[in-house]
mmCIF file of C-alpha atoms in Angstrom:
data_model
loop_
_atom_site.group_PDB
_atom_site.id
_atom_site.type_symbol
_atom_site.label_atom_id
_atom_site.label_comp_id
_atom_site.label_asym_id
_atom_site.label_seq_id
_atom_site.Cartn_x
_atom_site.Cartn_y
_atom_site.Cartn_z
ATOM 1 C CA MET A 688 -0.001 -0.006 0.009
ATOM 2 C CA ALA A 689 1.370 3.382 -0.945
ATOM 3 C CA LEU A 690 1.989 5.722 1.968
ATOM 4 C CA PRO A 691 0.820 9.366 1.970
ATOM 5 C CA PHE A 692 3.778 11.611 1.028
ATOM 6 C CA ALA A 693 4.004 13.336 4.421
ATOM 7 C CA ARG A 694 4.076 9.939 6.305
ATOM 8 C CA SER A 695 6.452 8.394 3.783
ATOM 9 C CA LEU A 696 8.833 11.395 4.196
ATOM 10 C CA CYS A 697 8.608 11.027 8.003
ATOM 11 C CA LEU A 698 9.554 7.401 7.823
ATOM 12 C CA CYS A 699 12.429 8.216 5.509
ATOM 13 C CA ARG A 700 13.802 10.822 7.985
ATOM 14 C CA CYS A 701 13.295 8.418 10.932
ATOM 15 C CA GLY A 702 15.126 5.656 9.104
ATOM 16 C CA ALA A 703 18.090 7.983 8.277
ATOM 17 C CA LYS A 704 18.270 9.131 11.951
ATOM 18 C CA ARG A 705 18.169 5.546 13.157
ATOM 19 C CA LEU A 706 21.210 4.776 11.052
ATOM 20 C CA GLY A 707 23.092 7.712 12.565
ATOM 21 C CA PHE A 708 22.791 10.242 9.734
ATOM 22 C CA VAL A 709 21.732 13.851 10.147
ATOM 23 C CA VAL A 710 18.814 14.784 7.858
ATOM 24 C CA ALA A 711 19.149 17.934 5.688
ATOM 25 C CA GLU A 712 16.363 20.481 5.650
ATOM 26 C CA ALA A 713 14.875 21.141 2.257
ATOM 27 C CA ARG A 714 14.902 24.880 2.724
ATOM 28 C CA ARG A 715 18.656 25.146 2.490
ATOM 29 C CA GLY A 716 21.526 23.447 0.650
ATOM 30 C CA VAL A 717 22.818 20.272 2.329
ATOM 31 C CA SER A 718 25.765 20.834 4.610
ATOM 32 C CA PHE A 719 27.851 17.809 5.389
ATOM 33 C CA LYS A 720 31.116 16.298 6.515
ATOM 34 C CA LEU A 721 32.527 12.901 5.599
ATOM 35 C CA GLU A 722 31.558 10.177 8.060
ATOM 36 C CA GLU A 723 34.833 8.619 9.229
ATOM 37 C CA LYS A 724 33.215 5.462 10.529
ATOM 38 C CA THR A 725 32.110 4.550 7.027
ATOM 39 C CA ALA A 726 35.549 5.151 5.394
ATOM 40 C CA HIS A 727 37.501 2.234 3.981
ATOM 41 C CA SER A 728 40.905 1.680 5.746
ATOM 42 C CA SER A 729 42.737 2.955 2.685
ATOM 43 C CA LEU A 730 41.154 6.344 3.079
ATOM 44 C CA ALA A 731 42.131 9.213 5.418
ATOM 45 C CA LEU A 732 40.053 12.238 6.168
ATOM 46 C CA PHE A 733 41.466 15.752 6.506
ATOM 47 C CA LYS A 734 40.460 19.422 6.777
ATOM 48 C CA GLY A 735 37.790 18.897 9.335
ATOM 49 C CA ASP A 736 36.471 15.781 7.688
ATOM 50 C CA THR A 737 35.621 17.596 4.468
ATOM 51 C CA GLY A 738 38.377 16.051 2.415
ATOM 52 C CA VAL A 739 39.465 12.485 1.695
ATOM 53 C CA LYS A 740 42.809 11.141 0.424
ATOM 54 C CA TYR A 741 43.848 7.728 -0.731
ATOM 55 C CA GLY A 742 46.733 5.727 0.724
ATOM 56 C CA MET A 743 47.898 2.134 0.529
ATOM 57 C CA VAL A 744 46.011 -0.185 2.942
ATOM 58 C CA GLY A 745 47.745 -0.173 6.235
ATOM 59 C CA LEU A 746 49.705 3.049 5.761
ATOM 60 C CA GLU A 747 47.019 5.706 6.066
ATOM 61 C CA PRO A 748 44.024 4.026 7.778
ATOM 62 C CA THR A 749 41.323 6.078 9.366
ATOM 63 C CA THR A 750 41.295 6.231 13.164
ATOM 64 C CA SER A 751 37.912 4.582 13.396
ATOM 65 C CA ALA A 752 37.680 1.062 14.739
ATOM 66 C CA LEU A 753 36.339 -1.717 12.616
ATOM 67 C CA ASN A 754 32.533 -1.695 12.593
ATOM 68 C CA VAL A 755 29.634 -2.754 10.450
ATOM 69 C CA GLU A 756 29.263 0.768 8.967
ATOM 70 C CA ARG A 757 32.705 0.777 7.463
ATOM 71 C CA PHE A 758 33.255 -0.162 3.771
ATOM 72 C CA ARG A 759 35.222 -3.358 3.757
ATOM 73 C CA GLU A 760 36.096 -4.105 0.154
ATOM 74 C CA TRP A 761 36.152 -0.767 -1.743
ATOM 75 C CA ALA A 762 37.705 2.650 -1.079
ATOM 76 C CA VAL A 763 34.354 4.418 -0.398
ATOM 77 C CA VAL A 764 33.265 6.980 2.180
ATOM 78 C CA LEU A 765 29.800 8.438 2.726
ATOM 79 C CA ALA A 766 28.766 11.845 4.008
ATOM 80 C CA ASP A 767 27.131 12.223 7.476
ATOM 81 C CA THR A 768 23.983 13.970 6.259
ATOM 82 C CA ALA A 769 21.024 12.346 4.497
ATOM 83 C CA VAL A 770 18.719 13.979 1.973
ATOM 84 C CA THR A 771 14.987 13.275 1.883
ATOM 85 C CA SER A 772 13.690 16.304 -0.087
ATOM 86 C CA GLY A 773 14.580 19.488 -1.895
ATOM 87 C CA ARG A 774 17.231 20.754 -4.343
ATOM 88 C CA HIS A 775 20.822 20.708 -3.068
ATOM 89 C CA TYR A 776 24.183 21.633 -4.624
ATOM 90 C CA TRP A 777 27.762 20.854 -3.550
ATOM 91 C CA GLU A 778 31.203 20.999 -5.212
ATOM 92 C CA VAL A 779 34.230 18.757 -5.241
ATOM 93 C CA THR A 780 37.804 19.912 -5.715
ATOM 94 C CA VAL A 781 39.958 17.245 -7.388
ATOM 95 C CA LYS A 782 43.683 17.082 -6.393
ATOM 96 C CA ARG A 783 46.008 14.677 -8.159
ATOM 97 C CA SER A 784 43.339 12.062 -8.677
ATOM 98 C CA GLN A 785 42.904 10.244 -11.972
ATOM 99 C CA GLN A 786 40.328 7.731 -10.763
ATOM 100 C CA PHE A 787 37.353 8.575 -8.614
ATOM 101 C CA ARG A 788 33.574 8.405 -8.355
ATOM 102 C CA ILE A 789 31.149 10.972 -6.966
ATOM 103 C CA GLY A 790 27.429 10.891 -6.494
ATOM 104 C CA VAL A 791 24.798 9.699 -4.002
ATOM 105 C CA ALA A 792 23.803 6.400 -2.407
ATOM 106 C CA ASP A 793 21.164 4.925 -0.192
ATOM 107 C CA VAL A 794 22.073 5.376 3.456
ATOM 108 C CA ASP A 795 21.996 1.577 3.899
ATOM 109 C CA ILE A 796 24.014 0.648 0.809
ATOM 110 C CA SER A 797 25.931 -2.639 1.368
ATOM 111 C CA ARG A 798 29.360 -2.042 2.925
ATOM 112 C CA ASP A 799 30.708 -4.863 0.814
ATOM 113 C CA SER A 800 29.772 -3.059 -2.426
ATOM 114 C CA CYS A 801 31.119 -0.082 -4.306
ATOM 115 C CA ILE A 802 29.127 2.926 -5.372
ATOM 116 C CA GLY A 803 28.067 2.591 -9.019
ATOM 117 C CA VAL A 804 28.171 -1.243 -8.789
ATOM 118 C CA ASP A 805 24.614 -1.809 -7.617
ATOM 119 C CA ASP A 806 21.268 -0.075 -8.309
ATOM 120 C CA ARG A 807 21.202 1.727 -4.918
ATOM 121 C CA SER A 808 23.757 4.374 -5.900
ATOM 122 C CA TRP A 809 24.007 6.866 -8.735
ATOM 123 C CA VAL A 810 27.446 8.194 -9.658
ATOM 124 C CA PHE A 811 29.665 10.032 -12.101
ATOM 125 C CA THR A 812 33.012 8.303 -12.548
ATOM 126 C CA TYR A 813 36.317 9.652 -13.891
ATOM 127 C CA ALA A 814 38.986 7.277 -15.092
ATOM 128 C CA GLN A 815 41.518 7.094 -17.971
ATOM 129 C CA ARG A 816 40.834 10.831 -18.580
ATOM 130 C CA LYS A 817 37.156 10.182 -19.441
ATOM 131 C CA TRP A 818 33.798 10.765 -17.665
ATOM 132 C CA HIS A 819 31.012 8.196 -17.468
ATOM 133 C CA THR A 820 27.711 7.739 -15.637
ATOM 134 C CA MET A 821 27.589 4.535 -13.645
ATOM 135 C CA LEU A 822 24.555 2.634 -12.358
ATOM 136 C CA ALA A 823 24.343 -1.089 -11.574
ATOM 137 C CA ASN A 824 27.876 -1.547 -13.000
ATOM 138 C CA GLU A 825 26.711 -0.171 -16.393
ATOM 139 C CA LYS A 826 28.670 2.762 -17.795
ATOM 140 C CA ALA A 827 27.664 5.448 -20.378
ATOM 141 C CA PRO A 828 30.113 8.105 -21.637
ATOM 142 C CA ILE A 829 29.751 11.800 -20.908
ATOM 143 C CA GLU A 830 30.946 14.390 -23.360
ATOM 144 C CA GLY A 831 31.638 18.136 -22.919
ATOM 145 C CA ILE A 832 33.803 18.123 -19.811
ATOM 146 C CA GLY A 833 37.524 17.536 -19.551
ATOM 147 C CA GLN A 834 39.954 16.757 -16.731
ATOM 148 C CA PRO A 835 38.486 18.471 -13.686
ATOM 149 C CA GLU A 836 39.897 20.747 -11.066
ATOM 150 C CA LYS A 837 36.486 21.282 -9.502
ATOM 151 C CA VAL A 838 33.053 20.033 -10.452
ATOM 152 C CA GLY A 839 29.512 20.508 -9.036
ATOM 153 C CA LEU A 840 26.664 18.144 -8.218
ATOM 154 C CA LEU A 841 23.025 19.146 -8.220
ATOM 155 C CA LEU A 842 20.606 16.821 -6.467
ATOM 156 C CA GLU A 843 16.855 17.328 -7.119
ATOM 157 C CA TYR A 844 15.210 14.820 -4.823
ATOM 158 C CA GLU A 845 11.568 15.080 -5.834
ATOM 159 C CA ALA A 846 12.415 15.188 -9.508
ATOM 160 C CA ARG A 847 14.731 12.176 -8.958
ATOM 161 C CA LYS A 848 17.648 13.753 -10.756
ATOM 162 C CA LEU A 849 21.371 14.004 -10.141
ATOM 163 C CA SER A 850 23.391 16.330 -12.381
ATOM 164 C CA LEU A 851 27.072 16.927 -13.061
ATOM 165 C CA VAL A 852 27.819 20.613 -13.235
ATOM 166 C CA ASP A 853 30.639 22.496 -14.983
ATOM 167 C CA VAL A 854 31.487 25.044 -12.378
ATOM 168 C CA ASN A 855 33.344 27.324 -14.823
ATOM 169 C CA ARG A 856 30.253 27.742 -17.031
ATOM 170 C CA ILE A 857 27.690 27.066 -14.293
ATOM 171 C CA ALA A 858 26.016 24.668 -16.623
ATOM 172 C CA VAL A 859 24.654 21.105 -16.325
ATOM 173 C CA VAL A 860 26.864 18.705 -18.324
ATOM 174 C CA HIS A 861 24.759 15.557 -17.767
ATOM 175 C CA THR A 862 21.778 14.455 -15.779
ATOM 176 C CA LEU A 863 21.082 10.974 -14.290
ATOM 177 C CA GLN A 864 17.470 9.971 -13.879
ATOM 178 C CA THR A 865 17.396 8.221 -10.472
ATOM 179 C CA ASP A 866 15.047 5.964 -8.506
ATOM 180 C CA PHE A 867 15.266 7.151 -4.962
ATOM 181 C CA ARG A 868 13.226 5.086 -2.498
ATOM 182 C CA GLY A 869 14.397 6.634 0.740
ATOM 183 C CA PRO A 870 17.109 8.773 2.199
ATOM 184 C CA VAL A 871 20.324 9.259 0.164
ATOM 185 C CA VAL A 872 23.754 10.642 1.155
ATOM 186 C CA PRO A 873 26.612 12.100 -0.896
ATOM 187 C CA ALA A 874 29.046 9.347 -1.647
ATOM 188 C CA PHE A 875 32.687 9.281 -2.807
ATOM 189 C CA ALA A 876 35.209 6.659 -3.973
ATOM 190 C CA LEU A 877 38.825 7.152 -5.109
ATOM 191 C CA TRP A 878 41.919 5.200 -5.864
ATOM 192 C CA ASP A 879 44.523 7.915 -5.904
ATOM 193 C CA GLY A 880 44.976 11.597 -4.943
ATOM 194 C CA GLU A 881 42.524 13.690 -2.889
ATOM 195 C CA LEU A 882 38.991 14.982 -3.021
ATOM 196 C CA LEU A 883 37.848 18.048 -1.084
ATOM 197 C CA THR A 884 34.134 18.727 -0.617
ATOM 198 C CA HIS A 885 32.392 22.130 -0.390
ATOM 199 C CA SER A 886 28.819 21.903 0.915
ATOM 200 C CA GLY A 887 26.172 24.198 2.356
ATOM 201 C CA LEU A 888 26.130 26.095 -0.946
ATOM 202 C CA GLU A 889 23.155 27.786 -2.554
ATOM 203 C CA VAL A 890 21.988 26.340 -5.851
ATOM 204 C CA PRO A 891 23.703 28.614 -8.523
ATOM 205 C CA GLU A 892 21.324 30.878 -10.403
ATOM 206 C CA GLY A 893 20.234 29.332 -13.728
ATOM 207 C CA LEU A 894 20.460 25.730 -12.619
#
């Protein structure tokens, strides 16, 4: 039986809070930090938990103890704030990384999986100097954007859209049609270099 929207939204928020995530208010852009307890042991957080860098396993582990919320097989980390409604925009600065994924995922995505591999995450991936969308391990090429120094992501929850934004032109490069069924969180994976997140931003005019 379908739930009334208000009740469904309430259940989404309660579910996210039960899993330990803050819930973003729709009236402002999502503001988040990276959740250390979810980070794979090859990842280290820095700059007040807004950045993540890759290091060989055992050399730069996070300080968090092993727990069920930590990604075990893939170099993934989630943000600490869930989204259940509204339009939200954040940016990612790329430093010395040639292989990474950025997007959103269900709050309860399997910690044995990688974002982009299953159908509960929606990501843009950069590897071998090319951009692709990735969903359920299926890739599709993206044209019109080169090697990034900084990119933006626009999440439109009710419209079920996630867009990759060229921050220099303030223009949408590509939009993924999603299938959100509950709370989602910003999600990141990388295999070299660093990613630095910038959240709590207003949606740029024209997007």
